[in-house]
Amino acid sequence: MEKVLYENGGGMGLILTNENESDFINEVSLKLHGIELKPNDFFDLDGLFNHPIRYAGVLKDEKNVMCFHAGDDENLFEINSYYYCFYWISEHRIANKYKEGTARDLNWINNKWK
């Protein structure tokens, strides 16, 4: 497992190379502004993603990090699985990290992440 900060403001994420998702991510449900987010549900994080992607669960070593499976890239030798991650602070507050030492705090206000 490699924890990454994606280029061009892509935020924080994970890359699993020939590894099992269940070794690093627990299937845990969370609530976001009254909606229960269950593992394997597809969600666009209220427009933060361009289209719905699969919520996988939370990181095992950091229980407040939500992981969303964005897709796989496969070649002859390896399978890379890509995830976007957000910190879950509360039902109405999340955060993302775009570079070391900083984070963007998002609050659910008037039915939008601001």
Short mmCIF file of N, CA, C and O in Angstrom, two decimals:
data_model
loop_
_atom_site.label_atom_id
_atom_site.label_comp_id
_atom_site.label_asym_id
_atom_site.label_seq_id
_atom_site.Cartn_x
_atom_site.Cartn_y
_atom_site.Cartn_z
N MET A 1 0.84 -1.17 0.00
CA MET A 1 0.00 0.00 0.00
C MET A 1 0.89 1.24 0.00
O MET A 1 1.84 1.33 0.75
N GLU A 2 0.53 2.16 -0.86
CA GLU A 2 1.25 3.43 -0.93
C GLU A 2 0.25 4.56 -0.70
O GLU A 2 -0.75 4.68 -1.40
N LYS A 3 0.52 5.38 0.32
CA LYS A 3 -0.29 6.58 0.54
C LYS A 3 0.29 7.67 -0.34
O LYS A 3 1.50 7.86 -0.38
N VAL A 4 -0.59 8.37 -1.07
CA VAL A 4 -0.12 9.35 -2.04
C VAL A 4 -0.91 10.65 -1.91
O VAL A 4 -2.02 10.68 -1.38
N LEU A 5 -0.32 11.70 -2.45
CA LEU A 5 -1.01 12.96 -2.71
C LEU A 5 -1.01 13.09 -4.23
O LEU A 5 0.04 13.24 -4.85
N TYR A 6 -2.19 12.95 -4.84
CA TYR A 6 -2.29 12.99 -6.29
C TYR A 6 -1.91 14.37 -6.81
O TYR A 6 -2.15 15.39 -6.17
N GLU A 7 -1.32 14.39 -8.00
CA GLU A 7 -0.89 15.63 -8.63
C GLU A 7 -2.07 16.50 -9.03
O GLU A 7 -3.21 16.03 -9.11
N ASN A 8 -1.77 17.76 -9.31
CA ASN A 8 -2.75 18.72 -9.82
C ASN A 8 -3.97 18.89 -8.92
O ASN A 8 -5.11 18.97 -9.39
N GLY A 9 -3.74 18.89 -7.60
CA GLY A 9 -4.83 19.11 -6.65
C GLY A 9 -5.79 17.96 -6.53
O GLY A 9 -6.94 18.15 -6.17
N GLY A 10 -5.32 16.75 -6.83
CA GLY A 10 -6.19 15.58 -6.78
C GLY A 10 -6.51 15.10 -5.38
O GLY A 10 -7.41 14.30 -5.19
N GLY A 11 -5.80 15.59 -4.39
CA GLY A 11 -6.07 15.18 -3.01
C GLY A 11 -5.31 13.94 -2.61
O GLY A 11 -4.46 13.43 -3.34
N MET A 12 -5.63 13.45 -1.43
CA MET A 12 -4.90 12.30 -0.92
C MET A 12 -5.58 11.00 -1.34
O MET A 12 -6.77 10.97 -1.65
N GLY A 13 -4.77 9.96 -1.39
CA GLY A 13 -5.30 8.68 -1.80
C GLY A 13 -4.39 7.53 -1.46
O GLY A 13 -3.39 7.68 -0.76
N LEU A 14 -4.76 6.38 -1.98
CA LEU A 14 -4.01 5.14 -1.81
C LEU A 14 -3.84 4.49 -3.15
O LEU A 14 -4.69 4.60 -4.03
N ILE A 15 -2.74 3.75 -3.28
CA ILE A 15 -2.56 2.88 -4.42
C ILE A 15 -2.19 1.51 -3.87
O ILE A 15 -1.22 1.38 -3.12
N LEU A 16 -2.99 0.53 -4.19
CA LEU A 16 -2.69 -0.86 -3.82
C LEU A 16 -2.18 -1.57 -5.06
O LEU A 16 -2.81 -1.54 -6.11
N THR A 17 -1.01 -2.18 -4.95
CA THR A 17 -0.41 -2.91 -6.07
C THR A 17 -0.38 -4.39 -5.73
O THR A 17 0.34 -4.81 -4.83
N ASN A 18 -1.19 -5.17 -6.44
CA ASN A 18 -1.31 -6.61 -6.20
C ASN A 18 -1.61 -6.93 -4.74
O ASN A 18 -1.10 -7.89 -4.18
N GLU A 19 -2.43 -6.09 -4.11
CA GLU A 19 -2.77 -6.26 -2.71
C GLU A 19 -4.29 -6.33 -2.56
O GLU A 19 -5.03 -5.82 -3.39
N ASN A 20 -4.73 -6.96 -1.48
CA ASN A 20 -6.16 -7.08 -1.21
C ASN A 20 -6.67 -5.87 -0.45
O ASN A 20 -6.08 -5.47 0.56
N GLU A 21 -7.76 -5.32 -0.92
CA GLU A 21 -8.38 -4.17 -0.27
C GLU A 21 -8.66 -4.45 1.21
O GLU A 21 -8.42 -3.61 2.07
N SER A 22 -9.14 -5.64 1.52
CA SER A 22 -9.53 -5.99 2.89
C SER A 22 -8.35 -6.03 3.86
O SER A 22 -8.55 -6.00 5.08
N ASP A 23 -7.12 -6.08 3.36
CA ASP A 23 -5.95 -6.05 4.25
C ASP A 23 -5.70 -4.65 4.80
O ASP A 23 -5.00 -4.50 5.82
N PHE A 24 -6.25 -3.62 4.16
CA PHE A 24 -5.96 -2.24 4.55
C PHE A 24 -7.20 -1.41 4.88
O PHE A 24 -7.09 -0.38 5.54
N ILE A 25 -8.37 -1.87 4.42
CA ILE A 25 -9.59 -1.09 4.58
C ILE A 25 -10.66 -1.94 5.27
O ILE A 25 -10.93 -3.07 4.86
N ASN A 26 -11.23 -1.39 6.35
CA ASN A 26 -12.35 -2.03 7.05
C ASN A 26 -13.66 -1.57 6.44
O ASN A 26 -13.83 -0.37 6.18
N GLU A 27 -14.57 -2.49 6.26
CA GLU A 27 -15.90 -2.14 5.75
C GLU A 27 -16.73 -1.57 6.89
O GLU A 27 -17.33 -2.30 7.66
N VAL A 28 -16.72 -0.25 7.01
CA VAL A 28 -17.41 0.45 8.10
C VAL A 28 -18.36 1.47 7.48
O VAL A 28 -17.98 2.21 6.58
N SER A 29 -19.59 1.51 7.98
CA SER A 29 -20.57 2.51 7.55
C SER A 29 -20.34 3.80 8.32
O SER A 29 -19.97 3.77 9.49
N LEU A 30 -20.59 4.92 7.66
CA LEU A 30 -20.51 6.24 8.28
C LEU A 30 -21.72 7.06 7.87
O LEU A 30 -22.36 6.77 6.87
N LYS A 31 -22.00 8.09 8.65
CA LYS A 31 -23.08 9.01 8.27
C LYS A 31 -22.49 10.32 7.80
O LYS A 31 -21.57 10.86 8.41
N LEU A 32 -23.04 10.82 6.70
CA LEU A 32 -22.70 12.14 6.18
C LEU A 32 -24.00 12.91 6.00
O LEU A 32 -24.86 12.49 5.22
N HIS A 33 -24.15 13.98 6.75
CA HIS A 33 -25.33 14.86 6.72
C HIS A 33 -26.64 14.08 6.61
O HIS A 33 -27.50 14.37 5.78
N GLY A 34 -26.78 13.06 7.47
CA GLY A 34 -28.02 12.29 7.54
C GLY A 34 -28.11 11.11 6.60
O GLY A 34 -29.05 10.32 6.70
N ILE A 35 -27.16 10.95 5.71
CA ILE A 35 -27.17 9.82 4.77
C ILE A 35 -26.17 8.77 5.26
O ILE A 35 -25.02 9.10 5.55
N GLU A 36 -26.64 7.52 5.35
CA GLU A 36 -25.72 6.46 5.76
C GLU A 36 -24.94 5.99 4.54
O GLU A 36 -25.50 5.60 3.52
N LEU A 37 -23.64 6.08 4.66
CA LEU A 37 -22.72 5.66 3.61
C LEU A 37 -22.24 4.26 3.96
O LEU A 37 -21.54 4.07 4.94
N LYS A 38 -22.66 3.26 3.17
CA LYS A 38 -22.34 1.86 3.44
C LYS A 38 -21.27 1.39 2.47
O LYS A 38 -21.25 1.81 1.30
N PRO A 39 -20.38 0.50 2.92
CA PRO A 39 -19.39 -0.06 2.01
C PRO A 39 -20.05 -0.65 0.77
O PRO A 39 -21.11 -1.27 0.86
N ASN A 40 -19.44 -0.41 -0.36
CA ASN A 40 -19.87 -0.87 -1.69
C ASN A 40 -21.01 -0.04 -2.28
O ASN A 40 -21.45 -0.32 -3.38
N ASP A 41 -21.47 1.00 -1.56
CA ASP A 41 -22.41 1.96 -2.15
C ASP A 41 -21.63 2.88 -3.08
O ASP A 41 -20.47 3.18 -2.84
N PHE A 42 -22.29 3.35 -4.12
CA PHE A 42 -21.68 4.33 -5.03
C PHE A 42 -22.18 5.71 -4.65
O PHE A 42 -23.37 5.91 -4.39
N PHE A 43 -21.25 6.66 -4.61
CA PHE A 43 -21.55 7.99 -4.09
C PHE A 43 -20.64 8.99 -4.79
O PHE A 43 -19.48 8.70 -5.05
N ASP A 44 -21.16 10.17 -5.10
CA ASP A 44 -20.31 11.20 -5.72
C ASP A 44 -19.86 12.26 -4.71
O ASP A 44 -19.29 13.27 -5.09
N LEU A 45 -20.09 11.97 -3.44
CA LEU A 45 -19.73 12.88 -2.35
C LEU A 45 -20.33 14.26 -2.60
O LEU A 45 -19.67 15.27 -2.48
N ASP A 46 -21.60 14.24 -2.99
CA ASP A 46 -22.38 15.47 -3.22
C ASP A 46 -21.72 16.41 -4.21
O ASP A 46 -21.66 17.61 -4.03
N GLY A 47 -21.18 15.82 -5.29
CA GLY A 47 -20.59 16.61 -6.36
C GLY A 47 -19.09 16.83 -6.25
O GLY A 47 -18.50 17.42 -7.15
N LEU A 48 -18.46 16.34 -5.19
CA LEU A 48 -17.00 16.49 -5.10
C LEU A 48 -16.29 15.58 -6.10
O LEU A 48 -15.18 15.88 -6.52
N PHE A 49 -16.93 14.46 -6.47
CA PHE A 49 -16.42 13.60 -7.54
C PHE A 49 -17.25 13.87 -8.79
O PHE A 49 -18.42 14.23 -8.70
N ASN A 50 -16.67 13.65 -9.96
CA ASN A 50 -17.38 13.89 -11.23
C ASN A 50 -18.53 12.92 -11.45
O ASN A 50 -19.48 13.22 -12.16
N HIS A 51 -18.42 11.73 -10.87
CA HIS A 51 -19.45 10.71 -11.00
C HIS A 51 -19.38 9.81 -9.77
O HIS A 51 -18.38 9.83 -9.04
N PRO A 52 -20.42 9.03 -9.52
CA PRO A 52 -20.39 8.17 -8.33
C PRO A 52 -19.27 7.12 -8.41
O PRO A 52 -19.05 6.51 -9.45
N ILE A 53 -18.56 6.98 -7.29
CA ILE A 53 -17.55 5.92 -7.17
C ILE A 53 -17.82 5.13 -5.89
O ILE A 53 -18.54 5.59 -5.00
N ARG A 54 -17.24 3.94 -5.82
CA ARG A 54 -17.56 3.00 -4.73
C ARG A 54 -16.87 3.39 -3.43
O ARG A 54 -15.66 3.55 -3.38
N TYR A 55 -17.69 3.53 -2.38
CA TYR A 55 -17.16 3.72 -1.04
C TYR A 55 -16.69 2.36 -0.54
O TYR A 55 -17.46 1.41 -0.49
N ALA A 56 -15.40 2.24 -0.19
CA ALA A 56 -14.84 0.96 0.24
C ALA A 56 -14.88 0.78 1.75
O ALA A 56 -15.05 -0.33 2.24
N GLY A 57 -14.71 1.87 2.50
CA GLY A 57 -14.68 1.79 3.96
C GLY A 57 -13.65 2.75 4.52
O GLY A 57 -13.31 3.75 3.88
N VAL A 58 -13.13 2.43 5.70
CA VAL A 58 -12.14 3.30 6.36
C VAL A 58 -10.82 2.56 6.50
O VAL A 58 -10.77 1.34 6.62
N LEU A 59 -9.73 3.33 6.48
CA LEU A 59 -8.40 2.75 6.66
C LEU A 59 -8.29 2.05 8.01
O LEU A 59 -8.77 2.57 9.02
N LYS A 60 -7.65 0.91 8.03
CA LYS A 60 -7.49 0.17 9.28
C LYS A 60 -6.59 0.91 10.27
O LYS A 60 -6.85 0.91 11.46
N ASP A 61 -5.53 1.54 9.78
CA ASP A 61 -4.58 2.19 10.69
C ASP A 61 -4.98 3.62 11.04
O ASP A 61 -4.42 4.22 11.94
N GLU A 62 -5.96 4.19 10.33
CA GLU A 62 -6.46 5.55 10.61
C GLU A 62 -7.97 5.50 10.47
O GLU A 62 -8.50 5.76 9.40
N LYS A 63 -8.66 5.19 11.53
CA LYS A 63 -10.08 4.88 11.48
C LYS A 63 -10.98 6.04 11.04
O LYS A 63 -12.18 5.87 10.87
N ASN A 64 -10.43 7.22 10.85
CA ASN A 64 -11.25 8.34 10.40
C ASN A 64 -10.98 8.73 8.95
O ASN A 64 -11.35 9.80 8.52
N VAL A 65 -10.37 7.84 8.17
CA VAL A 65 -10.08 8.13 6.77
C VAL A 65 -10.99 7.28 5.88
O VAL A 65 -10.87 6.06 5.84
N MET A 66 -11.91 7.97 5.18
CA MET A 66 -12.82 7.29 4.25
C MET A 66 -12.09 7.02 2.94
O MET A 66 -11.37 7.89 2.44
N CYS A 67 -12.31 5.84 2.37
CA CYS A 67 -11.64 5.46 1.12
C CYS A 67 -12.68 5.15 0.04
O CYS A 67 -13.61 4.38 0.28
N PHE A 68 -12.49 5.75 -1.13
CA PHE A 68 -13.38 5.56 -2.27
C PHE A 68 -12.59 4.96 -3.42
O PHE A 68 -11.59 5.54 -3.85
N HIS A 69 -13.01 3.81 -3.91
CA HIS A 69 -12.31 3.12 -4.99
C HIS A 69 -12.61 3.80 -6.32
O HIS A 69 -13.76 3.86 -6.77
N ALA A 70 -11.57 4.35 -6.94
CA ALA A 70 -11.73 5.10 -8.18
C ALA A 70 -11.53 4.25 -9.43
O ALA A 70 -11.94 4.63 -10.52
N GLY A 71 -10.88 3.09 -9.28
CA GLY A 71 -10.68 2.23 -10.44
C GLY A 71 -9.37 1.48 -10.36
O GLY A 71 -8.58 1.64 -9.43
N ASP A 72 -9.16 0.63 -11.37
CA ASP A 72 -7.97 -0.21 -11.44
C ASP A 72 -7.25 0.01 -12.75
O ASP A 72 -7.85 0.41 -13.75
N ASP A 73 -5.97 -0.28 -12.72
CA ASP A 73 -5.11 -0.23 -13.90
C ASP A 73 -4.34 -1.55 -13.91
O ASP A 73 -3.62 -1.84 -12.96
N GLU A 74 -4.51 -2.31 -14.96
CA GLU A 74 -3.95 -3.65 -15.00
C GLU A 74 -3.00 -3.79 -16.19
O GLU A 74 -3.28 -3.32 -17.28
N ASN A 75 -1.85 -4.44 -15.93
CA ASN A 75 -0.95 -4.78 -17.02
C ASN A 75 -0.50 -6.22 -16.84
O ASN A 75 -1.03 -6.94 -15.99
N LEU A 76 0.49 -6.63 -17.56
CA LEU A 76 0.94 -8.02 -17.53
C LEU A 76 1.46 -8.45 -16.17
O LEU A 76 1.34 -9.61 -15.78
N PHE A 77 2.03 -7.52 -15.41
CA PHE A 77 2.72 -7.87 -14.17
C PHE A 77 2.00 -7.47 -12.89
O PHE A 77 2.27 -8.02 -11.83
N GLU A 78 1.13 -6.46 -12.96
CA GLU A 78 0.53 -5.98 -11.72
C GLU A 78 -0.85 -5.37 -11.94
O GLU A 78 -1.21 -5.00 -13.05
N ILE A 79 -1.58 -5.30 -10.85
CA ILE A 79 -2.87 -4.62 -10.83
C ILE A 79 -2.76 -3.50 -9.81
O ILE A 79 -2.45 -3.75 -8.64
N ASN A 80 -2.96 -2.27 -10.26
CA ASN A 80 -2.96 -1.13 -9.36
C ASN A 80 -4.41 -0.72 -9.13
O ASN A 80 -5.16 -0.50 -10.08
N SER A 81 -4.79 -0.61 -7.86
CA SER A 81 -6.11 -0.14 -7.48
C SER A 81 -5.96 1.24 -6.85
O SER A 81 -5.14 1.43 -5.95
N TYR A 82 -6.75 2.22 -7.34
CA TYR A 82 -6.62 3.61 -6.91
C TYR A 82 -7.80 4.01 -6.04
O TYR A 82 -8.95 3.67 -6.34
N TYR A 83 -7.50 4.76 -5.00
CA TYR A 83 -8.50 5.21 -4.05
C TYR A 83 -8.32 6.70 -3.76
O TYR A 83 -7.19 7.18 -3.67
N TYR A 84 -9.44 7.41 -3.62
CA TYR A 84 -9.43 8.77 -3.09
C TYR A 84 -9.81 8.68 -1.62
O TYR A 84 -10.68 7.88 -1.26
N CYS A 85 -9.18 9.50 -0.80
CA CYS A 85 -9.43 9.45 0.64
C CYS A 85 -9.78 10.82 1.19
O CYS A 85 -9.24 11.84 0.74
N PHE A 86 -10.69 10.82 2.16
CA PHE A 86 -11.08 12.03 2.88
C PHE A 86 -11.08 11.72 4.36
O PHE A 86 -11.45 10.61 4.77
N TYR A 87 -10.70 12.69 5.16
CA TYR A 87 -10.82 12.55 6.61
C TYR A 87 -12.28 12.77 6.98
O TYR A 87 -12.90 13.75 6.56
N TRP A 88 -12.83 11.85 7.77
CA TRP A 88 -14.18 12.01 8.32
C TRP A 88 -14.00 12.60 9.71
O TRP A 88 -13.42 11.97 10.60
N ILE A 89 -14.47 13.84 9.90
CA ILE A 89 -14.33 14.50 11.19
C ILE A 89 -15.64 14.38 11.98
O ILE A 89 -15.63 14.08 13.17
N SER A 90 -16.74 14.62 11.31
CA SER A 90 -18.07 14.43 11.90
C SER A 90 -19.06 14.25 10.77
O SER A 90 -18.70 14.32 9.60
N GLU A 91 -20.31 14.06 11.13
CA GLU A 91 -21.34 13.84 10.11
C GLU A 91 -21.46 15.03 9.16
O GLU A 91 -21.84 14.88 8.00
N HIS A 92 -21.08 16.22 9.62
CA HIS A 92 -21.22 17.42 8.81
C HIS A 92 -19.88 18.08 8.49
O HIS A 92 -19.84 19.24 8.06
N ARG A 93 -18.78 17.33 8.66
CA ARG A 93 -17.46 17.93 8.42
C ARG A 93 -16.48 16.87 7.94
O ARG A 93 -16.33 15.81 8.56
N ILE A 94 -15.83 17.15 6.81
CA ILE A 94 -14.79 16.28 6.27
C ILE A 94 -13.60 17.16 5.88
O ILE A 94 -13.71 18.39 5.87
N ALA A 95 -12.49 16.53 5.54
CA ALA A 95 -11.32 17.30 5.12
C ALA A 95 -10.53 16.47 4.12
O ALA A 95 -10.60 15.25 4.09
N ASN A 96 -9.76 17.18 3.29
CA ASN A 96 -8.87 16.52 2.34
C ASN A 96 -7.51 17.20 2.42
O ASN A 96 -7.40 18.37 2.77
N LYS A 97 -6.49 16.44 2.09
CA LYS A 97 -5.12 16.93 2.15
C LYS A 97 -4.59 17.01 0.72
O LYS A 97 -4.69 16.05 -0.03
N TYR A 98 -4.06 18.18 0.35
CA TYR A 98 -3.57 18.38 -1.00
C TYR A 98 -2.06 18.47 -1.08
O TYR A 98 -1.48 18.28 -2.12
N LYS A 99 -1.41 18.79 0.05
CA LYS A 99 0.04 18.75 0.15
C LYS A 99 0.39 18.59 1.63
O LYS A 99 -0.44 18.82 2.50
N GLU A 100 1.61 18.20 1.89
CA GLU A 100 2.04 17.95 3.26
C GLU A 100 1.89 19.21 4.11
O GLU A 100 2.22 20.30 3.67
N GLY A 101 1.36 19.02 5.29
CA GLY A 101 1.24 20.12 6.24
C GLY A 101 0.00 20.97 6.11
O GLY A 101 -0.19 21.91 6.87
N THR A 102 -0.86 20.67 5.12
CA THR A 102 -2.08 21.44 4.95
C THR A 102 -3.27 20.51 4.71
O THR A 102 -3.10 19.37 4.30
N ALA A 103 -4.46 21.02 4.96
CA ALA A 103 -5.68 20.28 4.69
C ALA A 103 -6.78 21.27 4.38
O ALA A 103 -6.74 22.43 4.83
N ARG A 104 -7.74 20.85 3.60
CA ARG A 104 -8.91 21.69 3.31
C ARG A 104 -10.09 21.12 4.07
O ARG A 104 -10.48 19.97 3.89
N ASP A 105 -10.64 21.96 4.91
CA ASP A 105 -11.77 21.62 5.75
C ASP A 105 -13.05 21.89 4.97
O ASP A 105 -13.20 22.97 4.38
N LEU A 106 -13.97 20.93 4.95
CA LEU A 106 -15.25 21.10 4.26
C LEU A 106 -16.39 20.90 5.25
O LEU A 106 -16.42 19.88 5.95
N ASN A 107 -17.28 21.86 5.33
CA ASN A 107 -18.44 21.78 6.22
C ASN A 107 -19.72 21.71 5.40
O ASN A 107 -19.84 22.37 4.37
N TRP A 108 -20.69 20.92 5.87
CA TRP A 108 -21.97 20.78 5.20
C TRP A 108 -22.86 21.94 5.63
O TRP A 108 -23.36 21.99 6.74
N ILE A 109 -23.03 22.92 4.73
CA ILE A 109 -23.81 24.12 5.02
C ILE A 109 -24.75 24.37 3.84
O ILE A 109 -24.31 24.39 2.69
N ASN A 110 -26.04 24.56 4.14
CA ASN A 110 -27.05 24.82 3.11
C ASN A 110 -27.01 23.78 1.98
O ASN A 110 -27.03 24.11 0.80
N ASN A 111 -26.91 22.52 2.37
CA ASN A 111 -26.93 21.39 1.44
C ASN A 111 -25.77 21.37 0.46
O ASN A 111 -25.89 20.89 -0.68
N LYS A 112 -24.61 21.90 0.87
CA LYS A 112 -23.39 21.87 0.05
C LYS A 112 -22.17 21.76 0.94
O LYS A 112 -22.17 22.21 2.08
N TRP A 113 -21.11 21.16 0.40
CA TRP A 113 -19.82 21.16 1.09
C TRP A 113 -19.14 22.49 0.81
O TRP A 113 -18.91 22.85 -0.33
N LYS A 114 -18.88 23.24 1.88
CA LYS A 114 -18.24 24.56 1.74
C LYS A 114 -17.02 24.61 2.64
O LYS A 114 -16.95 24.04 3.66
#
